[in-house]
């Protein structure tokens, strides 16, 4: 224990301050690439400080980890960018229109199935439903009814929600393969 102006300082703190050599490494890294910005709202300041501290501590832990590959080009900035990319993970700032469902996942999901025929959402442009053409259904403007669904086996565009053309088409026209 040492005394400084009538205050008692623990030996651990005295030796830390003596051998530290300036700014603490964590504080130094926090200053390099801060998360957020100064704000008048106290809770945002605390939130950004905690996120920043977590990122820096994760980097310092990764840096001294025995599992970390030795790569001099992978620095704190790249670590920070990787964390940001992983947190973003496919989210977008595009706003959805009211009443529309969530975005379609990358992997197709079978919405309906009959034996090996599966109705899946297709990417890209909508196509005219084959069963609606056969039944003579048209839009108010006289065009064919478009759908964004297709039988993955037959490769035939068919409605799912509107007329249940998938079941009608496969009830009558199940091809023998």
mmCIF file with all atom_site columns, C-alpha atoms in Angstrom, residues 4-163:
data_model
loop_
_atom_site.group_PDB
_atom_site.id
_atom_site.type_symbol
_atom_site.label_atom_id
_atom_site.label_alt_id
_atom_site.label_comp_id
_atom_site.label_asym_id
_atom_site.label_entity_id
_atom_site.label_seq_id
_atom_site.pdbx_PDB_ins_code
_atom_site.Cartn_x
_atom_site.Cartn_y
_atom_site.Cartn_z
_atom_site.occupancy
_atom_site.B_iso_or_equiv
_atom_site.pdbx_formal_charge
_atom_site.auth_seq_id
_atom_site.auth_comp_id
_atom_site.auth_asym_id
_atom_site.auth_atom_id
_atom_site.pdbx_PDB_model_num
ATOM 1   C CA . UNK A 1 4   ? -0.725  9.687   -2.008  1.00 0.00 ? 4   UNK A CA 1
ATOM 2   C CA . UNK A 1 5   ? -1.814  12.891  -0.287  1.00 0.00 ? 5   UNK A CA 1
ATOM 3   C CA . UNK A 1 6   ? -3.533  11.144  2.599   1.00 0.00 ? 6   UNK A CA 1
ATOM 4   C CA . UNK A 1 7   ? -5.179  8.549   0.325   1.00 0.00 ? 7   UNK A CA 1
ATOM 5   C CA . UNK A 1 8   ? -4.330  4.871   0.475   1.00 0.00 ? 8   UNK A CA 1
ATOM 6   C CA . UNK A 1 9   ? -3.815  3.222   -2.921  1.00 0.00 ? 9   UNK A CA 1
ATOM 7   C CA . UNK A 1 10  ? -3.811  -0.590  -3.193  1.00 0.00 ? 10  UNK A CA 1
ATOM 8   C CA . UNK A 1 11  ? -0.521  -2.094  -4.372  1.00 0.00 ? 11  UNK A CA 1
ATOM 9   C CA . UNK A 1 12  ? -2.153  -3.653  -7.435  1.00 0.00 ? 12  UNK A CA 1
ATOM 10  C CA . UNK A 1 13  ? -3.405  -0.281  -8.701  1.00 0.00 ? 13  UNK A CA 1
ATOM 11  C CA . UNK A 1 14  ? -0.120  1.445   -7.909  1.00 0.00 ? 14  UNK A CA 1
ATOM 12  C CA . UNK A 1 15  ? 1.890   -1.168  -9.859  1.00 0.00 ? 15  UNK A CA 1
ATOM 13  C CA . UNK A 1 16  ? -0.632  -1.127  -12.733 1.00 0.00 ? 16  UNK A CA 1
ATOM 14  C CA . UNK A 1 17  ? -0.363  2.639   -13.069 1.00 0.00 ? 17  UNK A CA 1
ATOM 15  C CA . UNK A 1 18  ? 3.437   2.488   -12.756 1.00 0.00 ? 18  UNK A CA 1
ATOM 16  C CA . UNK A 1 19  ? 3.939   -0.109  -15.525 1.00 0.00 ? 19  UNK A CA 1
ATOM 17  C CA . UNK A 1 20  ? 0.949   0.628   -17.752 1.00 0.00 ? 20  UNK A CA 1
ATOM 18  C CA . UNK A 1 21  ? 2.815   3.136   -19.887 1.00 0.00 ? 21  UNK A CA 1
ATOM 19  C CA . UNK A 1 22  ? -0.051  5.438   -20.863 1.00 0.00 ? 22  UNK A CA 1
ATOM 20  C CA . UNK A 1 23  ? -3.507  4.685   -22.175 1.00 0.00 ? 23  UNK A CA 1
ATOM 21  C CA . UNK A 1 24  ? -5.087  1.315   -21.460 1.00 0.00 ? 24  UNK A CA 1
ATOM 22  C CA . UNK A 1 25  ? -5.113  -0.847  -24.596 1.00 0.00 ? 25  UNK A CA 1
ATOM 23  C CA . UNK A 1 26  ? -8.877  -1.295  -24.464 1.00 0.00 ? 26  UNK A CA 1
ATOM 24  C CA . UNK A 1 27  ? -9.459  2.476   -24.283 1.00 0.00 ? 27  UNK A CA 1
ATOM 25  C CA . UNK A 1 28  ? -7.009  2.964   -27.119 1.00 0.00 ? 28  UNK A CA 1
ATOM 26  C CA . UNK A 1 29  ? -8.831  0.520   -29.399 1.00 0.00 ? 29  UNK A CA 1
ATOM 27  C CA . UNK A 1 30  ? -12.221 1.996   -28.448 1.00 0.00 ? 30  UNK A CA 1
ATOM 28  C CA . UNK A 1 31  ? -11.023 5.370   -29.714 1.00 0.00 ? 31  UNK A CA 1
ATOM 29  C CA . UNK A 1 32  ? -9.937  4.013   -33.127 1.00 0.00 ? 32  UNK A CA 1
ATOM 30  C CA . UNK A 1 33  ? -13.304 2.949   -34.558 1.00 0.00 ? 33  UNK A CA 1
ATOM 31  C CA . UNK A 1 34  ? -16.094 4.086   -32.241 1.00 0.00 ? 34  UNK A CA 1
ATOM 32  C CA . UNK A 1 35  ? -19.604 2.693   -32.631 1.00 0.00 ? 35  UNK A CA 1
ATOM 33  C CA . UNK A 1 36  ? -22.369 5.291   -32.799 1.00 0.00 ? 36  UNK A CA 1
ATOM 34  C CA . UNK A 1 37  ? -21.739 8.941   -32.090 1.00 0.00 ? 37  UNK A CA 1
ATOM 35  C CA . UNK A 1 38  ? -22.100 11.420  -29.275 1.00 0.00 ? 38  UNK A CA 1
ATOM 36  C CA . UNK A 1 39  ? -25.680 11.867  -28.267 1.00 0.00 ? 39  UNK A CA 1
ATOM 37  C CA . UNK A 1 40  ? -27.718 13.810  -25.733 1.00 0.00 ? 40  UNK A CA 1
ATOM 38  C CA . UNK A 1 41  ? -29.657 10.711  -24.734 1.00 0.00 ? 41  UNK A CA 1
ATOM 39  C CA . UNK A 1 42  ? -27.735 9.059   -21.895 1.00 0.00 ? 42  UNK A CA 1
ATOM 40  C CA . UNK A 1 43  ? -28.969 5.556   -22.646 1.00 0.00 ? 43  UNK A CA 1
ATOM 41  C CA . UNK A 1 44  ? -27.735 5.711   -26.259 1.00 0.00 ? 44  UNK A CA 1
ATOM 42  C CA . UNK A 1 45  ? -24.322 6.813   -25.075 1.00 0.00 ? 45  UNK A CA 1
ATOM 43  C CA . UNK A 1 46  ? -24.173 3.887   -22.635 1.00 0.00 ? 46  UNK A CA 1
ATOM 44  C CA . UNK A 1 47  ? -25.456 1.452   -25.290 1.00 0.00 ? 47  UNK A CA 1
ATOM 45  C CA . UNK A 1 48  ? -22.887 2.584   -27.881 1.00 0.00 ? 48  UNK A CA 1
ATOM 46  C CA . UNK A 1 49  ? -20.120 2.486   -25.267 1.00 0.00 ? 49  UNK A CA 1
ATOM 47  C CA . UNK A 1 50  ? -21.050 -1.078  -24.272 1.00 0.00 ? 50  UNK A CA 1
ATOM 48  C CA . UNK A 1 51  ? -21.236 -2.276  -27.885 1.00 0.00 ? 51  UNK A CA 1
ATOM 49  C CA . UNK A 1 52  ? -17.886 -0.626  -28.606 1.00 0.00 ? 52  UNK A CA 1
ATOM 50  C CA . UNK A 1 53  ? -16.317 -2.180  -25.518 1.00 0.00 ? 53  UNK A CA 1
ATOM 51  C CA . UNK A 1 54  ? -17.698 -5.634  -26.430 1.00 0.00 ? 54  UNK A CA 1
ATOM 52  C CA . UNK A 1 55  ? -16.250 -5.415  -29.942 1.00 0.00 ? 55  UNK A CA 1
ATOM 53  C CA . UNK A 1 56  ? -12.842 -4.321  -28.650 1.00 0.00 ? 56  UNK A CA 1
ATOM 54  C CA . UNK A 1 57  ? -12.758 -7.010  -25.979 1.00 0.00 ? 57  UNK A CA 1
ATOM 55  C CA . UNK A 1 58  ? -13.754 -9.635  -28.560 1.00 0.00 ? 58  UNK A CA 1
ATOM 56  C CA . UNK A 1 59  ? -10.937 -8.455  -30.830 1.00 0.00 ? 59  UNK A CA 1
ATOM 57  C CA . UNK A 1 60  ? -8.370  -8.463  -28.009 1.00 0.00 ? 60  UNK A CA 1
ATOM 58  C CA . UNK A 1 61  ? -9.519  -11.933 -26.950 1.00 0.00 ? 61  UNK A CA 1
ATOM 59  C CA . UNK A 1 62  ? -9.314  -13.165 -30.534 1.00 0.00 ? 62  UNK A CA 1
ATOM 60  C CA . UNK A 1 63  ? -5.883  -11.595 -30.901 1.00 0.00 ? 63  UNK A CA 1
ATOM 61  C CA . UNK A 1 64  ? -4.399  -13.485 -27.935 1.00 0.00 ? 64  UNK A CA 1
ATOM 62  C CA . UNK A 1 65  ? -6.375  -16.665 -28.605 1.00 0.00 ? 65  UNK A CA 1
ATOM 63  C CA . UNK A 1 66  ? -4.383  -19.738 -29.543 1.00 0.00 ? 66  UNK A CA 1
ATOM 64  C CA . UNK A 1 67  ? -7.068  -20.609 -32.118 1.00 0.00 ? 67  UNK A CA 1
ATOM 65  C CA . UNK A 1 68  ? -6.561  -17.368 -34.044 1.00 0.00 ? 68  UNK A CA 1
ATOM 66  C CA . UNK A 1 69  ? -4.659  -17.851 -37.308 1.00 0.00 ? 69  UNK A CA 1
ATOM 67  C CA . UNK A 1 70  ? -1.471  -15.840 -37.655 1.00 0.00 ? 70  UNK A CA 1
ATOM 68  C CA . UNK A 1 71  ? -2.386  -13.227 -40.228 1.00 0.00 ? 71  UNK A CA 1
ATOM 69  C CA . UNK A 1 72  ? -0.829  -9.783  -40.036 1.00 0.00 ? 72  UNK A CA 1
ATOM 70  C CA . UNK A 1 73  ? -3.251  -8.318  -42.600 1.00 0.00 ? 73  UNK A CA 1
ATOM 71  C CA . UNK A 1 74  ? -6.310  -9.065  -40.453 1.00 0.00 ? 74  UNK A CA 1
ATOM 72  C CA . UNK A 1 75  ? -6.391  -6.088  -38.132 1.00 0.00 ? 75  UNK A CA 1
ATOM 73  C CA . UNK A 1 76  ? -8.862  -4.365  -35.826 1.00 0.00 ? 76  UNK A CA 1
ATOM 74  C CA . UNK A 1 77  ? -10.601 -2.547  -38.691 1.00 0.00 ? 77  UNK A CA 1
ATOM 75  C CA . UNK A 1 78  ? -11.207 -5.773  -40.626 1.00 0.00 ? 78  UNK A CA 1
ATOM 76  C CA . UNK A 1 79  ? -12.453 -7.461  -37.443 1.00 0.00 ? 79  UNK A CA 1
ATOM 77  C CA . UNK A 1 80  ? -14.841 -4.537  -36.897 1.00 0.00 ? 80  UNK A CA 1
ATOM 78  C CA . UNK A 1 81  ? -16.073 -4.768  -40.523 1.00 0.00 ? 81  UNK A CA 1
ATOM 79  C CA . UNK A 1 82  ? -16.614 -8.545  -40.231 1.00 0.00 ? 82  UNK A CA 1
ATOM 80  C CA . UNK A 1 83  ? -18.717 -8.105  -37.092 1.00 0.00 ? 83  UNK A CA 1
ATOM 81  C CA . UNK A 1 84  ? -20.805 -5.405  -38.796 1.00 0.00 ? 84  UNK A CA 1
ATOM 82  C CA . UNK A 1 85  ? -21.358 -7.656  -41.835 1.00 0.00 ? 85  UNK A CA 1
ATOM 83  C CA . UNK A 1 86  ? -22.340 -10.631 -39.682 1.00 0.00 ? 86  UNK A CA 1
ATOM 84  C CA . UNK A 1 87  ? -24.752 -8.525  -37.634 1.00 0.00 ? 87  UNK A CA 1
ATOM 85  C CA . UNK A 1 88  ? -26.321 -7.165  -40.814 1.00 0.00 ? 88  UNK A CA 1
ATOM 86  C CA . UNK A 1 89  ? -26.610 -10.722 -42.233 1.00 0.00 ? 89  UNK A CA 1
ATOM 87  C CA . UNK A 1 90  ? -28.979 -10.125 -45.114 1.00 0.00 ? 90  UNK A CA 1
ATOM 88  C CA . UNK A 1 91  ? -31.129 -7.424  -43.547 1.00 0.00 ? 91  UNK A CA 1
ATOM 89  C CA . UNK A 1 92  ? -32.070 -4.565  -45.796 1.00 0.00 ? 92  UNK A CA 1
ATOM 90  C CA . UNK A 1 93  ? -33.315 -1.042  -45.310 1.00 0.00 ? 93  UNK A CA 1
ATOM 91  C CA . UNK A 1 94  ? -36.007 -1.519  -47.971 1.00 0.00 ? 94  UNK A CA 1
ATOM 92  C CA . UNK A 1 95  ? -39.426 -1.034  -46.507 1.00 0.00 ? 95  UNK A CA 1
ATOM 93  C CA . UNK A 1 96  ? -42.154 -3.547  -47.202 1.00 0.00 ? 96  UNK A CA 1
ATOM 94  C CA . UNK A 1 97  ? -45.531 -2.436  -48.443 1.00 0.00 ? 97  UNK A CA 1
ATOM 95  C CA . UNK A 1 98  ? -48.347 -2.696  -45.930 1.00 0.00 ? 98  UNK A CA 1
ATOM 96  C CA . UNK A 1 99  ? -50.113 -6.032  -45.988 1.00 0.00 ? 99  UNK A CA 1
ATOM 97  C CA . UNK A 1 100 ? -47.302 -7.918  -47.715 1.00 0.00 ? 100 UNK A CA 1
ATOM 98  C CA . UNK A 1 101 ? -45.703 -10.897 -46.087 1.00 0.00 ? 101 UNK A CA 1
ATOM 99  C CA . UNK A 1 102 ? -42.018 -11.308 -45.264 1.00 0.00 ? 102 UNK A CA 1
ATOM 100 C CA . UNK A 1 103 ? -39.386 -11.612 -47.973 1.00 0.00 ? 103 UNK A CA 1
ATOM 101 C CA . UNK A 1 104 ? -39.003 -15.022 -49.596 1.00 0.00 ? 104 UNK A CA 1
ATOM 102 C CA . UNK A 1 105 ? -36.095 -17.038 -48.195 1.00 0.00 ? 105 UNK A CA 1
ATOM 103 C CA . UNK A 1 106 ? -33.340 -18.226 -50.549 1.00 0.00 ? 106 UNK A CA 1
ATOM 104 C CA . UNK A 1 107 ? -34.280 -21.887 -50.204 1.00 0.00 ? 107 UNK A CA 1
ATOM 105 C CA . UNK A 1 108 ? -37.594 -22.749 -51.865 1.00 0.00 ? 108 UNK A CA 1
ATOM 106 C CA . UNK A 1 109 ? -40.326 -23.918 -49.526 1.00 0.00 ? 109 UNK A CA 1
ATOM 107 C CA . UNK A 1 110 ? -43.001 -26.270 -50.810 1.00 0.00 ? 110 UNK A CA 1
ATOM 108 C CA . UNK A 1 111 ? -46.352 -24.572 -50.259 1.00 0.00 ? 111 UNK A CA 1
ATOM 109 C CA . UNK A 1 112 ? -48.417 -27.519 -51.433 1.00 0.00 ? 112 UNK A CA 1
ATOM 110 C CA . UNK A 1 113 ? -47.559 -30.997 -52.617 1.00 0.00 ? 113 UNK A CA 1
ATOM 111 C CA . UNK A 1 114 ? -49.139 -33.964 -54.316 1.00 0.00 ? 114 UNK A CA 1
ATOM 112 C CA . UNK A 1 115 ? -46.834 -36.986 -54.457 1.00 0.00 ? 115 UNK A CA 1
ATOM 113 C CA . UNK A 1 116 ? -43.593 -35.675 -55.995 1.00 0.00 ? 116 UNK A CA 1
ATOM 114 C CA . UNK A 1 117 ? -45.211 -32.456 -57.325 1.00 0.00 ? 117 UNK A CA 1
ATOM 115 C CA . UNK A 1 118 ? -44.408 -29.466 -55.136 1.00 0.00 ? 118 UNK A CA 1
ATOM 116 C CA . UNK A 1 119 ? -45.589 -25.884 -55.523 1.00 0.00 ? 119 UNK A CA 1
ATOM 117 C CA . UNK A 1 120 ? -42.760 -23.448 -54.824 1.00 0.00 ? 120 UNK A CA 1
ATOM 118 C CA . UNK A 1 121 ? -42.339 -19.704 -55.046 1.00 0.00 ? 121 UNK A CA 1
ATOM 119 C CA . UNK A 1 122 ? -40.245 -18.664 -58.037 1.00 0.00 ? 122 UNK A CA 1
ATOM 120 C CA . UNK A 1 123 ? -37.821 -15.775 -58.242 1.00 0.00 ? 123 UNK A CA 1
ATOM 121 C CA . UNK A 1 124 ? -37.965 -13.186 -60.967 1.00 0.00 ? 124 UNK A CA 1
ATOM 122 C CA . UNK A 1 125 ? -40.881 -12.283 -63.184 1.00 0.00 ? 125 UNK A CA 1
ATOM 123 C CA . UNK A 1 126 ? -44.373 -13.591 -62.683 1.00 0.00 ? 126 UNK A CA 1
ATOM 124 C CA . UNK A 1 127 ? -45.772 -16.048 -65.220 1.00 0.00 ? 127 UNK A CA 1
ATOM 125 C CA . UNK A 1 128 ? -49.277 -16.703 -66.530 1.00 0.00 ? 128 UNK A CA 1
ATOM 126 C CA . UNK A 1 129 ? -51.025 -19.552 -64.722 1.00 0.00 ? 129 UNK A CA 1
ATOM 127 C CA . UNK A 1 130 ? -51.504 -22.576 -66.993 1.00 0.00 ? 130 UNK A CA 1
ATOM 128 C CA . UNK A 1 131 ? -54.751 -23.713 -65.297 1.00 0.00 ? 131 UNK A CA 1
ATOM 129 C CA . UNK A 1 132 ? -56.278 -20.217 -65.483 1.00 0.00 ? 132 UNK A CA 1
ATOM 130 C CA . UNK A 1 133 ? -55.576 -20.172 -69.244 1.00 0.00 ? 133 UNK A CA 1
ATOM 131 C CA . UNK A 1 134 ? -57.268 -23.557 -69.586 1.00 0.00 ? 134 UNK A CA 1
ATOM 132 C CA . UNK A 1 135 ? -60.298 -22.404 -67.535 1.00 0.00 ? 135 UNK A CA 1
ATOM 133 C CA . UNK A 1 136 ? -60.516 -19.084 -69.411 1.00 0.00 ? 136 UNK A CA 1
ATOM 134 C CA . UNK A 1 137 ? -59.896 -16.882 -66.374 1.00 0.00 ? 137 UNK A CA 1
ATOM 135 C CA . UNK A 1 138 ? -58.534 -13.419 -67.127 1.00 0.00 ? 138 UNK A CA 1
ATOM 136 C CA . UNK A 1 139 ? -57.830 -10.201 -65.247 1.00 0.00 ? 139 UNK A CA 1
ATOM 137 C CA . UNK A 1 140 ? -60.108 -7.161  -65.511 1.00 0.00 ? 140 UNK A CA 1
ATOM 138 C CA . UNK A 1 141 ? -57.888 -5.832  -68.323 1.00 0.00 ? 141 UNK A CA 1
ATOM 139 C CA . UNK A 1 142 ? -58.224 -9.085  -70.265 1.00 0.00 ? 142 UNK A CA 1
ATOM 140 C CA . UNK A 1 143 ? -54.741 -10.406 -69.557 1.00 0.00 ? 143 UNK A CA 1
ATOM 141 C CA . UNK A 1 144 ? -53.861 -13.865 -68.282 1.00 0.00 ? 144 UNK A CA 1
ATOM 142 C CA . UNK A 1 145 ? -53.775 -14.320 -64.504 1.00 0.00 ? 145 UNK A CA 1
ATOM 143 C CA . UNK A 1 146 ? -50.153 -14.067 -63.371 1.00 0.00 ? 146 UNK A CA 1
ATOM 144 C CA . UNK A 1 147 ? -48.616 -16.102 -60.560 1.00 0.00 ? 147 UNK A CA 1
ATOM 145 C CA . UNK A 1 148 ? -45.286 -16.297 -58.811 1.00 0.00 ? 148 UNK A CA 1
ATOM 146 C CA . UNK A 1 149 ? -45.600 -20.027 -58.063 1.00 0.00 ? 149 UNK A CA 1
ATOM 147 C CA . UNK A 1 150 ? -44.538 -23.061 -60.071 1.00 0.00 ? 150 UNK A CA 1
ATOM 148 C CA . UNK A 1 151 ? -44.645 -26.828 -59.742 1.00 0.00 ? 151 UNK A CA 1
ATOM 149 C CA . UNK A 1 152 ? -41.003 -27.798 -59.221 1.00 0.00 ? 152 UNK A CA 1
ATOM 150 C CA . UNK A 1 153 ? -41.523 -31.162 -60.915 1.00 0.00 ? 153 UNK A CA 1
ATOM 151 C CA . UNK A 1 154 ? -43.609 -30.156 -63.961 1.00 0.00 ? 154 UNK A CA 1
ATOM 152 C CA . UNK A 1 155 ? -42.105 -26.659 -64.308 1.00 0.00 ? 155 UNK A CA 1
ATOM 153 C CA . UNK A 1 156 ? -45.649 -25.345 -64.869 1.00 0.00 ? 156 UNK A CA 1
ATOM 154 C CA . UNK A 1 157 ? -46.703 -21.957 -63.426 1.00 0.00 ? 157 UNK A CA 1
ATOM 155 C CA . UNK A 1 158 ? -49.850 -22.390 -61.314 1.00 0.00 ? 158 UNK A CA 1
ATOM 156 C CA . UNK A 1 159 ? -51.884 -20.247 -58.899 1.00 0.00 ? 159 UNK A CA 1
ATOM 157 C CA . UNK A 1 160 ? -51.915 -21.158 -55.257 1.00 0.00 ? 160 UNK A CA 1
ATOM 158 C CA . UNK A 1 161 ? -53.853 -18.554 -53.292 1.00 0.00 ? 161 UNK A CA 1
ATOM 159 C CA . UNK A 1 162 ? -56.452 -17.342 -55.756 1.00 0.00 ? 162 UNK A CA 1
ATOM 160 C CA . UNK A 1 163 ? -58.038 -20.380 -57.390 1.00 0.00 ? 163 UNK A CA 1
#
